[in-house]
């Protein structure tokens, strides 16, 4: 990881939605999609999030899975601690 590199962030927003933000290239977007994230075009760029209302446990599992895949692919990543399942 390059010191000072911008990180991909998977976070739960105040409204409860789980989003991925940061520098997302094609591989990162594909890994997020594999974990269940959806991509929607917006005027300010793609909005990448998990589907709404599938439950916190499902969101946490999918977020942790996405984080594990992105970490294995050597992306700098920050995962909201409330989304982590399993060992830290």
PDB file of C-alpha atoms in Angstrom:
ATOM      1  CA  UNK A   1       0.000   0.000   0.000  1.00  0.00           C
ATOM      2  CA  UNK A   2       1.310   3.406  -0.927  1.00  0.00           C
ATOM      3  CA  UNK A   3       1.603   5.731   2.082  1.00  0.00           C
ATOM      4  CA  UNK A   4      -1.025   8.452   1.860  1.00  0.00           C
ATOM      5  CA  UNK A   5      -3.024   6.599  -0.807  1.00  0.00           C
ATOM      6  CA  UNK A   6      -6.718   7.373  -0.799  1.00  0.00           C
ATOM      7  CA  UNK A   7      -8.689   4.501   0.677  1.00  0.00           C
ATOM      8  CA  UNK A   8     -11.874   2.787  -0.374  1.00  0.00           C
ATOM      9  CA  UNK A   9     -14.402   3.223   2.428  1.00  0.00           C
ATOM     10  CA  UNK A  10     -17.366   0.976   3.202  1.00  0.00           C
ATOM     11  CA  UNK A  11     -19.598   2.832   5.637  1.00  0.00           C
ATOM     12  CA  UNK A  12     -23.089   2.921   7.070  1.00  0.00           C
ATOM     13  CA  UNK A  13     -24.574   6.391   6.555  1.00  0.00           C
ATOM     14  CA  UNK A  14     -26.901   8.171   8.994  1.00  0.00           C
ATOM     15  CA  UNK A  15     -29.928   6.996   6.995  1.00  0.00           C
ATOM     16  CA  UNK A  16     -28.828   3.378   7.496  1.00  0.00           C
ATOM     17  CA  UNK A  17     -27.684   2.704   3.927  1.00  0.00           C
ATOM     18  CA  UNK A  18     -24.329   0.986   3.383  1.00  0.00           C
ATOM     19  CA  UNK A  19     -22.176   2.664   0.743  1.00  0.00           C
ATOM     20  CA  UNK A  20     -18.755   2.225  -0.819  1.00  0.00           C
ATOM     21  CA  UNK A  21     -16.849   5.396  -1.665  1.00  0.00           C
ATOM     22  CA  UNK A  22     -13.370   6.319  -2.786  1.00  0.00           C
ATOM     23  CA  UNK A  23     -11.161   5.422  -5.736  1.00  0.00           C
ATOM     24  CA  UNK A  24     -12.999   2.514  -7.351  1.00  0.00           C
ATOM     25  CA  UNK A  25     -11.517   1.114 -10.533  1.00  0.00           C
ATOM     26  CA  UNK A  26     -13.110  -1.660 -12.601  1.00  0.00           C
ATOM     27  CA  UNK A  27     -11.736  -4.514 -10.457  1.00  0.00           C
ATOM     28  CA  UNK A  28     -12.837  -2.882  -7.195  1.00  0.00           C
ATOM     29  CA  UNK A  29     -16.319  -2.258  -8.619  1.00  0.00           C
ATOM     30  CA  UNK A  30     -16.512  -5.881  -9.809  1.00  0.00           C
ATOM     31  CA  UNK A  31     -15.544  -7.184  -6.349  1.00  0.00           C
ATOM     32  CA  UNK A  32     -18.176  -4.982  -4.721  1.00  0.00           C
ATOM     33  CA  UNK A  33     -20.781  -6.187  -7.221  1.00  0.00           C
ATOM     34  CA  UNK A  34     -19.816  -9.800  -6.420  1.00  0.00           C
ATOM     35  CA  UNK A  35     -20.520  -9.052  -2.747  1.00  0.00           C
ATOM     36  CA  UNK A  36     -23.980  -7.695  -3.573  1.00  0.00           C
ATOM     37  CA  UNK A  37     -23.386  -3.966  -3.990  1.00  0.00           C
ATOM     38  CA  UNK A  38     -25.385  -2.132  -6.643  1.00  0.00           C
ATOM     39  CA  UNK A  39     -24.139   0.751  -8.826  1.00  0.00           C
ATOM     40  CA  UNK A  40     -26.346   3.670  -9.825  1.00  0.00           C
ATOM     41  CA  UNK A  41     -25.238   6.537 -12.075  1.00  0.00           C
ATOM     42  CA  UNK A  42     -25.603  10.030 -10.623  1.00  0.00           C
ATOM     43  CA  UNK A  43     -24.539  13.487 -11.766  1.00  0.00           C
ATOM     44  CA  UNK A  44     -21.611  13.413  -9.326  1.00  0.00           C
ATOM     45  CA  UNK A  45     -20.435   9.907 -10.296  1.00  0.00           C
ATOM     46  CA  UNK A  46     -21.503   6.363  -9.483  1.00  0.00           C
ATOM     47  CA  UNK A  47     -23.362   5.664  -6.249  1.00  0.00           C
ATOM     48  CA  UNK A  48     -22.387   2.217  -4.974  1.00  0.00           C
ATOM     49  CA  UNK A  49     -24.481   0.765  -2.169  1.00  0.00           C
ATOM     50  CA  UNK A  50     -26.073  -2.372  -0.819  1.00  0.00           C
ATOM     51  CA  UNK A  51     -29.810  -2.894  -1.414  1.00  0.00           C
ATOM     52  CA  UNK A  52     -32.023  -1.308   1.227  1.00  0.00           C
ATOM     53  CA  UNK A  53     -33.940  -3.134   3.959  1.00  0.00           C
ATOM     54  CA  UNK A  54     -32.343  -6.582   3.849  1.00  0.00           C
ATOM     55  CA  UNK A  55     -31.354  -6.445   7.492  1.00  0.00           C
ATOM     56  CA  UNK A  56     -28.257  -5.389   9.378  1.00  0.00           C
ATOM     57  CA  UNK A  57     -26.879  -8.933   9.623  1.00  0.00           C
ATOM     58  CA  UNK A  58     -27.021  -9.392   5.826  1.00  0.00           C
ATOM     59  CA  UNK A  59     -25.471  -5.952   5.280  1.00  0.00           C
ATOM     60  CA  UNK A  60     -22.685  -6.720   7.749  1.00  0.00           C
ATOM     61  CA  UNK A  61     -21.921 -10.080   6.099  1.00  0.00           C
ATOM     62  CA  UNK A  62     -21.816  -8.548   2.614  1.00  0.00           C
ATOM     63  CA  UNK A  63     -19.723  -5.593   3.761  1.00  0.00           C
ATOM     64  CA  UNK A  64     -17.204  -7.859   5.493  1.00  0.00           C
ATOM     65  CA  UNK A  65     -17.036 -10.119   2.446  1.00  0.00           C
ATOM     66  CA  UNK A  66     -16.421  -7.125   0.177  1.00  0.00           C
ATOM     67  CA  UNK A  67     -13.742  -5.822   2.548  1.00  0.00           C
ATOM     68  CA  UNK A  68     -12.011  -9.215   2.624  1.00  0.00           C
ATOM     69  CA  UNK A  69     -11.978  -9.437  -1.195  1.00  0.00           C
ATOM     70  CA  UNK A  70     -10.709  -5.866  -1.608  1.00  0.00           C
ATOM     71  CA  UNK A  71      -8.017  -6.410   1.028  1.00  0.00           C
ATOM     72  CA  UNK A  72      -6.918  -9.647  -0.665  1.00  0.00           C
ATOM     73  CA  UNK A  73      -6.612  -7.663  -3.908  1.00  0.00           C
ATOM     74  CA  UNK A  74      -4.389  -5.190  -1.987  1.00  0.00           C
ATOM     75  CA  UNK A  75      -6.696  -2.181  -2.073  1.00  0.00           C
ATOM     76  CA  UNK A  76      -6.270   0.293   0.798  1.00  0.00           C
ATOM     77  CA  UNK A  77      -9.551   0.005   2.662  1.00  0.00           C
ATOM     78  CA  UNK A  78     -11.452   1.307   5.654  1.00  0.00           C
ATOM     79  CA  UNK A  79     -14.448  -0.709   6.861  1.00  0.00           C
ATOM     80  CA  UNK A  80     -16.867   0.852   9.333  1.00  0.00           C
ATOM     81  CA  UNK A  81     -16.290  -1.208  12.532  1.00  0.00           C
ATOM     82  CA  UNK A  82     -20.048  -1.688  12.964  1.00  0.00           C
ATOM     83  CA  UNK A  83     -20.112  -3.604   9.652  1.00  0.00           C
ATOM     84  CA  UNK A  84     -17.366  -6.149  10.488  1.00  0.00           C
ATOM     85  CA  UNK A  85     -18.343  -9.750  11.155  1.00  0.00           C
ATOM     86  CA  UNK A  86     -15.956 -12.386  12.475  1.00  0.00           C
ATOM     87  CA  UNK A  87     -12.459 -11.747  13.799  1.00  0.00           C
ATOM     88  CA  UNK A  88     -11.143  -8.191  13.581  1.00  0.00           C
TER      89      UNK A  88
END
